[in-house]
Tab-separated table of C-alpha atoms in Angstrom:
chain	number	residue	atom	x	y	z
A	1	UNK	CA	45.965	140.227	143.923
A	2	UNK	CA	45.682	142.430	140.838
A	3	UNK	CA	48.265	144.793	142.241
A	4	UNK	CA	50.556	141.914	142.997
A	5	UNK	CA	50.085	140.469	139.518
A	6	UNK	CA	51.036	143.755	137.919
A	7	UNK	CA	53.951	144.378	140.221
A	8	UNK	CA	57.452	144.324	138.854
A	9	UNK	CA	59.168	141.030	139.767
A	10	UNK	CA	61.893	141.299	142.335
A	11	UNK	CA	65.440	140.792	141.208
A	12	UNK	CA	66.906	137.535	142.431
A	13	UNK	CA	70.095	137.545	144.534
A	14	UNK	CA	71.974	136.293	141.491
A	15	UNK	CA	70.688	139.209	139.401
A	16	UNK	CA	71.722	141.699	142.074
A	17	UNK	CA	75.206	140.201	142.283
A	18	UNK	CA	75.532	140.305	138.523
A	19	UNK	CA	74.471	143.949	138.478
A	20	UNK	CA	77.115	144.724	141.075
A	21	UNK	CA	79.711	142.959	138.903
A	22	UNK	CA	78.809	145.177	135.966
A	23	UNK	CA	78.966	148.367	138.002
A	24	UNK	CA	82.123	147.281	139.788
A	25	UNK	CA	83.943	146.371	136.574
A	26	UNK	CA	82.832	149.649	134.979
A	27	UNK	CA	84.097	151.642	137.947
A	28	UNK	CA	87.503	149.951	137.877
A	29	UNK	CA	87.750	150.486	134.118
A	30	UNK	CA	87.089	154.187	134.673
A	31	UNK	CA	89.693	154.374	137.430
A	32	UNK	CA	92.255	152.660	135.188
A	33	UNK	CA	91.416	154.798	132.161
A	34	UNK	CA	93.456	157.773	133.364
A	35	UNK	CA	90.393	160.016	133.151
A	36	UNK	CA	89.330	162.817	135.513
A	37	UNK	CA	91.530	162.162	138.567
A	38	UNK	CA	94.984	162.945	137.073
A	39	UNK	CA	93.576	166.132	135.532
A	40	UNK	CA	91.941	167.233	138.798
A	41	UNK	CA	95.176	166.695	140.719
A	42	UNK	CA	97.456	168.352	138.161
A	43	UNK	CA	98.768	171.902	138.246
A	44	UNK	CA	97.725	174.414	135.545
A	45	UNK	CA	100.776	173.498	133.451
A	46	UNK	CA	99.754	169.821	133.470
A	47	UNK	CA	102.435	168.556	135.856
A	48	UNK	CA	101.934	166.329	138.891
A	49	UNK	CA	103.768	166.993	142.147
A	50	UNK	CA	104.658	164.422	144.784
A	51	UNK	CA	101.414	164.871	146.713
A	52	UNK	CA	99.320	164.412	143.558
A	53	UNK	CA	101.198	161.247	142.658
A	54	UNK	CA	100.588	159.879	146.141
A	55	UNK	CA	96.858	160.481	145.772
A	56	UNK	CA	96.872	158.791	142.367
A	57	UNK	CA	98.523	155.779	143.958
A	58	UNK	CA	95.569	155.649	146.344
A	59	UNK	CA	93.237	155.653	143.317
A	60	UNK	CA	95.244	152.746	141.915
A	61	UNK	CA	94.959	150.871	145.193
A	62	UNK	CA	91.194	151.524	145.237
A	63	UNK	CA	90.885	150.027	141.748
A	64	UNK	CA	92.950	147.011	142.793
A	65	UNK	CA	90.865	146.551	145.942
A	66	UNK	CA	87.598	146.623	144.019
A	67	UNK	CA	89.013	144.140	141.494
A	68	UNK	CA	90.129	141.816	144.281
A	69	UNK	CA	86.665	141.907	145.861
A	70	UNK	CA	85.027	141.122	142.526
A	71	UNK	CA	87.457	138.286	141.850
A	72	UNK	CA	87.402	136.729	145.323
A	73	UNK	CA	84.226	134.729	144.716
A	74	UNK	CA	85.640	133.250	141.507
A	75	UNK	CA	89.193	132.369	142.511
A	76	UNK	CA	88.940	128.824	141.120
A	77	UNK	CA	87.950	130.138	137.709
A	78	UNK	CA	90.739	132.694	137.990
A	79	UNK	CA	93.322	129.976	138.614
A	80	UNK	CA	91.959	128.007	135.673
A	81	UNK	CA	92.182	131.108	133.476
A	82	UNK	CA	95.786	131.676	134.594
A	83	UNK	CA	96.581	128.102	133.572
A	84	UNK	CA	95.069	128.610	130.149
A	85	UNK	CA	96.814	131.967	129.770
A	86	UNK	CA	100.195	130.585	130.775
A	87	UNK	CA	102.130	132.780	128.327
A	88	UNK	CA	100.518	135.918	129.732
A	89	UNK	CA	101.162	134.701	133.290
A	90	UNK	CA	104.833	134.128	132.454
A	91	UNK	CA	105.152	137.588	130.921
A	92	UNK	CA	103.614	139.197	134.033
A	93	UNK	CA	105.896	137.142	136.302
A	94	UNK	CA	109.069	138.199	134.476
A	95	UNK	CA	109.068	141.790	135.877
A	96	UNK	CA	109.083	140.322	139.389
A	97	UNK	CA	112.003	138.064	138.475
A	98	UNK	CA	113.856	141.012	136.923
A	99	UNK	CA	114.290	142.494	140.414
A	100	UNK	CA	117.286	140.135	140.649
A	101	UNK	CA	119.251	141.953	137.925
A	102	UNK	CA	117.575	145.362	137.996
A	103	UNK	CA	119.737	148.467	138.278
A	104	UNK	CA	117.012	149.863	140.567
A	105	UNK	CA	115.471	146.924	142.462
A	106	UNK	CA	113.110	149.053	144.548
A	107	UNK	CA	111.638	150.794	141.483
A	108	UNK	CA	111.290	147.483	139.676
A	109	UNK	CA	109.562	145.796	142.608
A	110	UNK	CA	107.069	148.650	143.100
A	111	UNK	CA	106.277	148.762	139.393
A	112	UNK	CA	105.934	144.971	139.202
A	113	UNK	CA	103.479	144.959	142.121
A	114	UNK	CA	101.464	147.702	140.418
A	115	UNK	CA	101.426	145.650	137.208
A	116	UNK	CA	100.296	142.539	139.059
A	117	UNK	CA	97.454	144.389	140.780
A	118	UNK	CA	96.308	145.919	137.495
A	119	UNK	CA	95.885	142.416	136.031
A	120	UNK	CA	93.112	141.525	138.487
A	121	UNK	CA	90.495	143.305	136.370
A	122	UNK	CA	91.450	141.659	133.027
A	123	UNK	CA	91.282	138.251	134.707
A	124	UNK	CA	87.865	139.016	136.191
A	125	UNK	CA	86.425	140.286	132.906
A	126	UNK	CA	87.866	137.331	130.979
A	127	UNK	CA	86.056	134.799	133.176
A	128	UNK	CA	82.825	136.714	133.855
A	129	UNK	CA	82.082	138.626	130.636
A	130	UNK	CA	81.564	137.654	127.014
A	131	UNK	CA	83.107	139.667	124.141
A	132	UNK	CA	79.769	141.368	123.481
A	133	UNK	CA	79.306	142.218	127.149
A	134	UNK	CA	82.813	143.673	127.263
A	135	UNK	CA	81.945	145.687	124.149
A	136	UNK	CA	78.969	147.234	125.949
A	137	UNK	CA	80.914	147.784	129.178
A	138	UNK	CA	83.939	149.421	127.536
A	139	UNK	CA	81.657	151.399	125.232
A	140	UNK	CA	79.766	152.823	128.209
A	141	UNK	CA	82.968	153.853	130.013
A	142	UNK	CA	84.768	155.306	126.987
A	143	UNK	CA	81.569	156.827	125.615
A	144	UNK	CA	81.131	158.757	128.857
A	145	UNK	CA	84.770	159.871	128.614
A	146	UNK	CA	84.233	161.129	125.058
A	147	UNK	CA	81.061	163.001	125.987
A	148	UNK	CA	82.683	164.602	129.040
A	149	UNK	CA	85.782	165.546	127.033
A	150	UNK	CA	83.680	167.355	124.434
A	151	UNK	CA	81.586	168.940	127.177
A	152	UNK	CA	84.772	170.307	128.750
A	153	UNK	CA	85.217	172.564	125.713
A	154	UNK	CA	82.100	174.515	126.665
A	155	UNK	CA	82.322	174.247	130.444
A	156	UNK	CA	86.078	174.582	131.149
A	157	UNK	CA	87.909	175.492	127.926
A	158	UNK	CA	91.009	176.521	129.860
A	159	UNK	CA	91.436	172.993	131.211
A	160	UNK	CA	90.056	171.150	128.192
A	161	UNK	CA	93.051	171.966	125.970
A	162	UNK	CA	96.744	171.357	126.444
A	163	UNK	CA	98.608	174.210	128.184
A	164	UNK	CA	99.873	176.609	125.505
A	165	UNK	CA	98.776	174.171	122.755
A	166	UNK	CA	95.627	173.984	120.613
A	167	UNK	CA	95.099	170.214	120.982
A	168	UNK	CA	92.258	168.866	123.096
A	169	UNK	CA	92.976	166.722	126.147
A	170	UNK	CA	89.423	166.690	127.529
A	171	UNK	CA	89.144	164.963	130.914
A	172	UNK	CA	92.588	163.389	130.528
A	173	UNK	CA	95.963	164.720	131.601
A	174	UNK	CA	97.489	164.647	128.109
A	175	UNK	CA	96.253	164.778	124.529
A	176	UNK	CA	97.936	161.455	123.744
A	177	UNK	CA	95.864	159.689	126.415
A	178	UNK	CA	92.705	161.179	124.918
A	179	UNK	CA	93.939	159.999	121.518
A	180	UNK	CA	94.384	156.441	122.827
A	181	UNK	CA	90.905	156.437	124.374
A	182	UNK	CA	89.321	157.909	121.236
A	183	UNK	CA	91.052	155.323	119.041
A	184	UNK	CA	89.675	152.435	121.071
A	185	UNK	CA	86.291	154.114	121.264
A	186	UNK	CA	86.188	154.285	117.450
A	187	UNK	CA	86.813	150.527	117.288
A	188	UNK	CA	84.121	149.864	119.875
A	189	UNK	CA	81.636	152.179	118.158
A	190	UNK	CA	82.176	150.512	114.783
A	191	UNK	CA	81.618	147.097	116.398
A	192	UNK	CA	78.408	148.352	118.012
A	193	UNK	CA	77.135	149.515	114.627
A	194	UNK	CA	77.423	145.923	113.376
A	195	UNK	CA	75.446	144.540	116.324
A	196	UNK	CA	72.116	142.788	115.800
A	197	UNK	CA	70.452	145.067	118.370
A	198	UNK	CA	69.337	148.183	116.505
A	199	UNK	CA	69.372	150.332	119.622
A	200	UNK	CA	72.997	149.411	120.260
A	201	UNK	CA	73.800	150.052	116.601
A	202	UNK	CA	72.291	153.552	116.792
A	203	UNK	CA	74.217	154.233	119.979
A	204	UNK	CA	77.365	153.076	118.199
A	205	UNK	CA	76.802	155.618	115.426
A	206	UNK	CA	76.572	158.459	117.955
A	207	UNK	CA	79.611	157.140	119.757
A	208	UNK	CA	81.598	156.998	116.521
A	209	UNK	CA	80.889	160.677	115.817
A	210	UNK	CA	81.953	161.697	119.329
A	211	UNK	CA	85.103	159.580	119.325
A	212	UNK	CA	86.181	160.780	115.874
A	213	UNK	CA	85.683	164.381	117.006
A	214	UNK	CA	87.860	163.772	120.077
A	215	UNK	CA	90.483	161.990	117.986
A	216	UNK	CA	90.720	164.831	115.470
A	217	UNK	CA	90.792	167.526	118.153
A	218	UNK	CA	93.511	165.676	120.073
A	219	UNK	CA	95.774	165.851	117.004
A	220	UNK	CA	96.914	162.257	117.509
A	221	UNK	CA	98.531	161.084	114.274
A	222	UNK	CA	99.115	157.640	115.792
A	223	UNK	CA	95.415	157.437	116.650
A	224	UNK	CA	94.294	158.326	113.138
A	225	UNK	CA	96.657	155.791	111.590
A	226	UNK	CA	95.516	153.197	114.122
A	227	UNK	CA	91.862	153.684	113.181
A	228	UNK	CA	92.769	153.254	109.516
A	229	UNK	CA	94.728	150.113	110.316
A	230	UNK	CA	91.822	148.837	112.395
A	231	UNK	CA	89.588	149.086	109.330
A	232	UNK	CA	92.109	147.079	107.307
A	233	UNK	CA	92.323	144.394	110.004
A	234	UNK	CA	88.523	144.180	110.185
A	235	UNK	CA	88.282	143.740	106.411
A	236	UNK	CA	90.941	141.021	106.569
A	237	UNK	CA	88.998	139.034	109.170
A	238	UNK	CA	85.710	139.489	107.304
A	239	UNK	CA	87.262	138.291	104.033
A	240	UNK	CA	88.979	135.412	105.839
A	241	UNK	CA	85.650	134.264	107.288
A	242	UNK	CA	84.115	134.100	103.809
A	243	UNK	CA	86.690	131.629	102.511
A	244	UNK	CA	87.346	127.989	103.307
A	245	UNK	CA	90.362	125.720	103.091
A	246	UNK	CA	92.983	126.895	100.622
A	247	UNK	CA	91.212	130.227	100.206
A	248	UNK	CA	91.943	131.117	103.805
A	249	UNK	CA	95.607	130.222	103.425
A	250	UNK	CA	95.882	132.440	100.338
A	251	UNK	CA	94.121	135.307	102.135
A	252	UNK	CA	96.557	135.115	105.060
A	253	UNK	CA	99.602	135.004	102.759
A	254	UNK	CA	98.385	137.973	100.724
A	255	UNK	CA	97.709	139.980	103.880
A	256	UNK	CA	101.173	139.211	105.288
A	257	UNK	CA	102.790	140.221	102.011
A	258	UNK	CA	100.890	143.506	101.982
A	259	UNK	CA	101.977	144.212	105.567
A	260	UNK	CA	105.588	143.455	104.627
A	261	UNK	CA	105.435	145.763	101.610
A	262	UNK	CA	103.915	148.518	103.750
A	263	UNK	CA	106.708	148.225	106.315
A	264	UNK	CA	109.343	148.344	103.575
A	265	UNK	CA	107.665	151.391	102.052
A	266	UNK	CA	107.498	153.243	105.367
A	267	UNK	CA	111.087	152.371	106.177
A	268	UNK	CA	112.299	153.759	102.852
A	269	UNK	CA	110.007	156.710	102.168
A	270	UNK	CA	108.465	157.882	105.447
A	271	UNK	CA	111.078	160.531	106.216
A	272	UNK	CA	111.132	162.010	102.650
A	273	UNK	CA	107.323	162.078	102.663
A	274	UNK	CA	107.215	163.926	105.974
A	275	UNK	CA	109.811	166.444	104.802
A	276	UNK	CA	107.887	167.016	101.554
A	277	UNK	CA	104.701	167.669	103.537
A	278	UNK	CA	106.480	170.031	105.890
A	279	UNK	CA	106.039	167.691	108.865
A	280	UNK	CA	108.538	166.816	111.564
A	281	UNK	CA	110.675	164.077	110.020
A	282	UNK	CA	111.940	163.101	113.483
A	283	UNK	CA	108.395	162.098	114.577
A	284	UNK	CA	108.382	164.779	117.281
A	285	UNK	CA	111.880	163.892	118.447
A	286	UNK	CA	111.315	160.147	118.502
A	287	UNK	CA	113.915	159.204	115.866
A	288	UNK	CA	116.925	160.727	117.714
A	289	UNK	CA	115.595	159.199	120.939
A	290	UNK	CA	115.349	155.743	119.348
A	291	UNK	CA	118.959	155.887	118.131
A	292	UNK	CA	120.222	156.599	121.629
A	293	UNK	CA	117.939	153.954	123.166
A	294	UNK	CA	119.163	151.320	120.694
A	295	UNK	CA	122.715	152.028	121.813
A	296	UNK	CA	121.748	151.401	125.462
A	297	UNK	CA	119.783	148.249	124.610
A	298	UNK	CA	122.936	146.737	123.141
A	299	UNK	CA	124.654	147.062	126.544
A	300	UNK	CA	122.054	144.870	128.294
A	301	UNK	CA	120.797	142.839	125.388
A	302	UNK	CA	119.818	139.559	127.037
A	303	UNK	CA	117.976	140.615	130.221
A	304	UNK	CA	117.639	144.380	130.043
A	305	UNK	CA	118.018	146.855	132.904
A	306	UNK	CA	115.076	145.526	134.944
A	307	UNK	CA	111.371	146.303	134.628
A	308	UNK	CA	110.751	150.070	134.642
A	309	UNK	CA	114.293	150.653	135.912
A	310	UNK	CA	115.901	152.482	133.009
A	311	UNK	CA	113.861	155.704	132.950
A	312	UNK	CA	114.582	156.604	136.576
A	313	UNK	CA	116.415	159.627	137.899
A	314	UNK	CA	119.068	157.436	139.487
A	315	UNK	CA	120.176	156.035	136.126
A	316	UNK	CA	123.089	157.942	134.577
A	317	UNK	CA	122.383	156.456	131.139
A	318	UNK	CA	118.891	157.972	131.177
A	319	UNK	CA	120.314	161.384	132.108
A	320	UNK	CA	122.789	161.091	129.250
A	321	UNK	CA	119.928	160.536	126.787
A	322	UNK	CA	117.851	163.366	128.291
A	323	UNK	CA	120.742	165.788	128.018
A	324	UNK	CA	121.405	164.885	124.395
A	325	UNK	CA	117.784	165.122	123.195
A	326	UNK	CA	116.977	168.204	125.264
A	327	UNK	CA	113.851	166.904	126.993
A	328	UNK	CA	113.059	164.429	129.764
A	329	UNK	CA	111.396	161.566	127.910
A	330	UNK	CA	109.364	159.362	130.311
A	331	UNK	CA	109.892	156.317	128.071
A	332	UNK	CA	111.167	155.328	124.626
A	333	UNK	CA	107.936	156.191	122.790
A	334	UNK	CA	108.183	152.667	121.392
A	335	UNK	CA	106.789	149.739	123.334
A	336	UNK	CA	109.086	147.155	121.766
A	337	UNK	CA	112.202	149.136	122.670
A	338	UNK	CA	110.968	149.603	126.235
A	339	UNK	CA	110.422	145.861	126.539
A	340	UNK	CA	114.043	145.407	125.471
A	341	UNK	CA	115.222	148.052	127.939
A	342	UNK	CA	113.274	146.439	130.778
A	343	UNK	CA	113.439	142.719	130.045
A	344	UNK	CA	115.875	142.285	127.158
A	345	UNK	CA	115.632	139.638	124.459
A	346	UNK	CA	114.088	137.262	126.968
A	347	UNK	CA	111.122	139.565	127.461
A	348	UNK	CA	110.765	140.317	123.747
A	349	UNK	CA	110.742	136.607	122.840
A	350	UNK	CA	108.186	135.835	125.530
A	351	UNK	CA	106.053	138.739	124.318
A	352	UNK	CA	106.286	137.530	120.708
A	353	UNK	CA	105.222	133.994	121.661
A	354	UNK	CA	102.257	135.352	123.624
A	355	UNK	CA	101.200	137.658	120.778
A	356	UNK	CA	101.396	134.967	118.088
A	357	UNK	CA	99.411	132.567	120.254
A	358	UNK	CA	96.794	135.202	121.078
A	359	UNK	CA	96.331	136.293	117.456
A	360	UNK	CA	95.987	132.664	116.384
A	361	UNK	CA	93.426	131.938	119.083
A	362	UNK	CA	91.493	135.121	118.363
A	363	UNK	CA	91.318	134.360	114.650
A	364	UNK	CA	90.118	130.802	115.295
A	365	UNK	CA	87.422	132.022	117.669
A	366	UNK	CA	86.178	134.597	115.178
A	367	UNK	CA	86.045	132.010	112.387
A	368	UNK	CA	84.254	129.441	114.542
A	369	UNK	CA	81.869	131.831	116.296
A	370	UNK	CA	81.362	134.905	114.099
A	371	UNK	CA	78.174	135.925	115.947
A	372	UNK	CA	79.859	136.280	119.353
A	373	UNK	CA	81.660	139.607	118.746
A	374	UNK	CA	85.184	138.201	118.578
A	375	UNK	CA	85.963	140.433	115.584
A	376	UNK	CA	86.370	143.644	117.548
A	377	UNK	CA	88.799	142.035	120.006
A	378	UNK	CA	90.956	140.874	117.093
A	379	UNK	CA	90.943	144.393	115.672
A	380	UNK	CA	91.771	145.843	119.088
A	381	UNK	CA	94.761	143.501	119.492
A	382	UNK	CA	96.167	144.413	116.076
A	383	UNK	CA	95.735	148.141	116.684
A	384	UNK	CA	97.422	147.868	120.082
A	385	UNK	CA	100.474	146.221	118.535
A	386	UNK	CA	100.648	149.001	115.945
A	387	UNK	CA	100.289	151.784	118.530
A	388	UNK	CA	103.405	150.534	120.288
A	389	UNK	CA	105.505	151.519	117.288
A	390	UNK	CA	105.275	155.169	118.392
A	391	UNK	CA	103.885	154.859	121.930
A	392	UNK	CA	104.920	152.737	124.901
A	393	UNK	CA	101.971	150.950	126.515
A	394	UNK	CA	103.228	147.355	126.842
A	395	UNK	CA	103.024	146.188	130.472
A	396	UNK	CA	101.898	149.660	131.538
A	397	UNK	CA	99.510	149.231	134.492
A	398	UNK	CA	98.276	152.804	134.138
A	399	UNK	CA	97.451	152.615	130.429
A	400	UNK	CA	93.886	151.848	129.379
A	401	UNK	CA	95.027	150.277	126.055
A	402	UNK	CA	97.101	147.702	127.958
A	403	UNK	CA	94.122	146.834	130.175
A	404	UNK	CA	91.936	146.135	127.139
A	405	UNK	CA	94.678	144.247	125.305
A	406	UNK	CA	95.450	142.065	128.312
A	407	UNK	CA	91.736	141.364	128.686
A	408	UNK	CA	91.477	140.361	125.017
A	409	UNK	CA	94.490	138.026	125.292
A	410	UNK	CA	93.042	136.346	128.380
A	411	UNK	CA	89.601	136.009	126.796
A	412	UNK	CA	91.185	134.315	123.777
A	413	UNK	CA	93.085	131.947	126.071
A	414	UNK	CA	90.017	131.175	128.194
A	415	UNK	CA	87.666	130.353	125.318
A	416	UNK	CA	90.004	128.892	122.680
A	417	UNK	CA	90.168	125.441	124.361
A	418	UNK	CA	86.399	125.079	123.832
A	419	UNK	CA	87.034	124.903	120.090
A	420	UNK	CA	87.632	121.566	118.394
A	421	UNK	CA	88.732	120.726	114.858
A	422	UNK	CA	85.953	119.955	112.427
A	423	UNK	CA	85.524	116.347	111.195
A	424	UNK	CA	88.122	115.142	108.707
A	425	UNK	CA	87.699	116.683	105.286
A	426	UNK	CA	86.285	119.992	106.514
A	427	UNK	CA	88.826	122.835	106.455
A	428	UNK	CA	87.172	125.049	109.029
A	429	UNK	CA	86.671	124.994	112.778
A	430	UNK	CA	83.406	124.683	114.627
A	431	UNK	CA	82.537	125.525	118.219
A	432	UNK	CA	82.368	122.678	120.660
A	433	UNK	CA	80.196	124.496	123.142
A	434	UNK	CA	76.526	123.581	123.214
A	435	UNK	CA	75.432	126.887	124.710
A	436	UNK	CA	76.064	130.418	123.523
A	437	UNK	CA	78.920	132.212	125.217
A	438	UNK	CA	76.989	135.434	124.797
A	439	UNK	CA	74.127	134.234	126.979
A	440	UNK	CA	75.936	134.404	130.290
A	441	UNK	CA	79.233	134.713	132.146
A	442	UNK	CA	81.784	132.097	132.962
A	443	UNK	CA	83.648	129.460	130.986
A	444	UNK	CA	84.197	125.718	131.063
């Protein structure tokens, strides 16, 4: 009896299932992060041949299969989440519809199917994880990636750095992908440091050091600027939460004016500043590329060329751009331009509506429930939108930033309806839920 009394209690079936959900979601996140597998399958110069791409497609299918298994038991919640995230659902459906007018229907259909399969994980996380749980999950996956990337310097320095370049790529195929992961890891680490659990806060401090080291060694200018912008967005939300009524309105207006002034300043003085500092004023060839892309966008302004159809070898317009810039750009290096190329004004308008709705919902959730870790998801969404000014990760099923952004948008949509306006006379919002979202999975 004494031995039985001191024995460790057995985990219930529900606990075992929940543990499997955590491990399964973490595994799929790792598979979709672009870590390890592309680097292992690449040649010494960093390229991927046809066989390697076929194997990576199998990795993608494995991730989709695991996501489908995880989601199968919660299909009713998934349908409810899709209804609440109608704008996201419409945006994901548009690539399938674009097969009708695509200049390369087969490429568009394959890419659209890949996009649809990649959305299984964001839906699952949105209905089964809270913002704090996602923080821990993503922190564990990206933290491991940061640690392994730094460890590669000592273990395999020849593979850890870009071929013929001094920048670190770690366990990723390209330094830019490491830069994206390190940027998001910095956001996650900073959020962990604010957590009420001291052990998680200490872990966040270690994670911040590792992610900053990877970010600096990757040489990602976009990543560094994104981290700085993330700090500004976090301060904005913290200040906004400390005001009520008219004070919040003033805070929002001031922030929007500052953003407008910053955009005007960059538009007028960015190139002279870069030239004065001895930097590449073309943003590593992006500016000439953007001019040529803008010319092509004007030819298919309303609907675009079809999802993922423009940058294909069968498109003469793409070859014309490649010949004029002197390198084979895989995309526009600007997410907003690639949306226009793929889906035209229709896609851009739908994206804008979804973004405005998501940012509004995320802000309301953070104001109503500041203790539920909504802040970091708001910062992540803002940083993602900024990154697309020089990178192209909108609707990219193979990009880890898109996976996290889509998850954040769906989490906002799932939980925002549980908010209700405060009684008349009170300018702020209060949560309608009677139980903490952070205490368990699911939504109402």
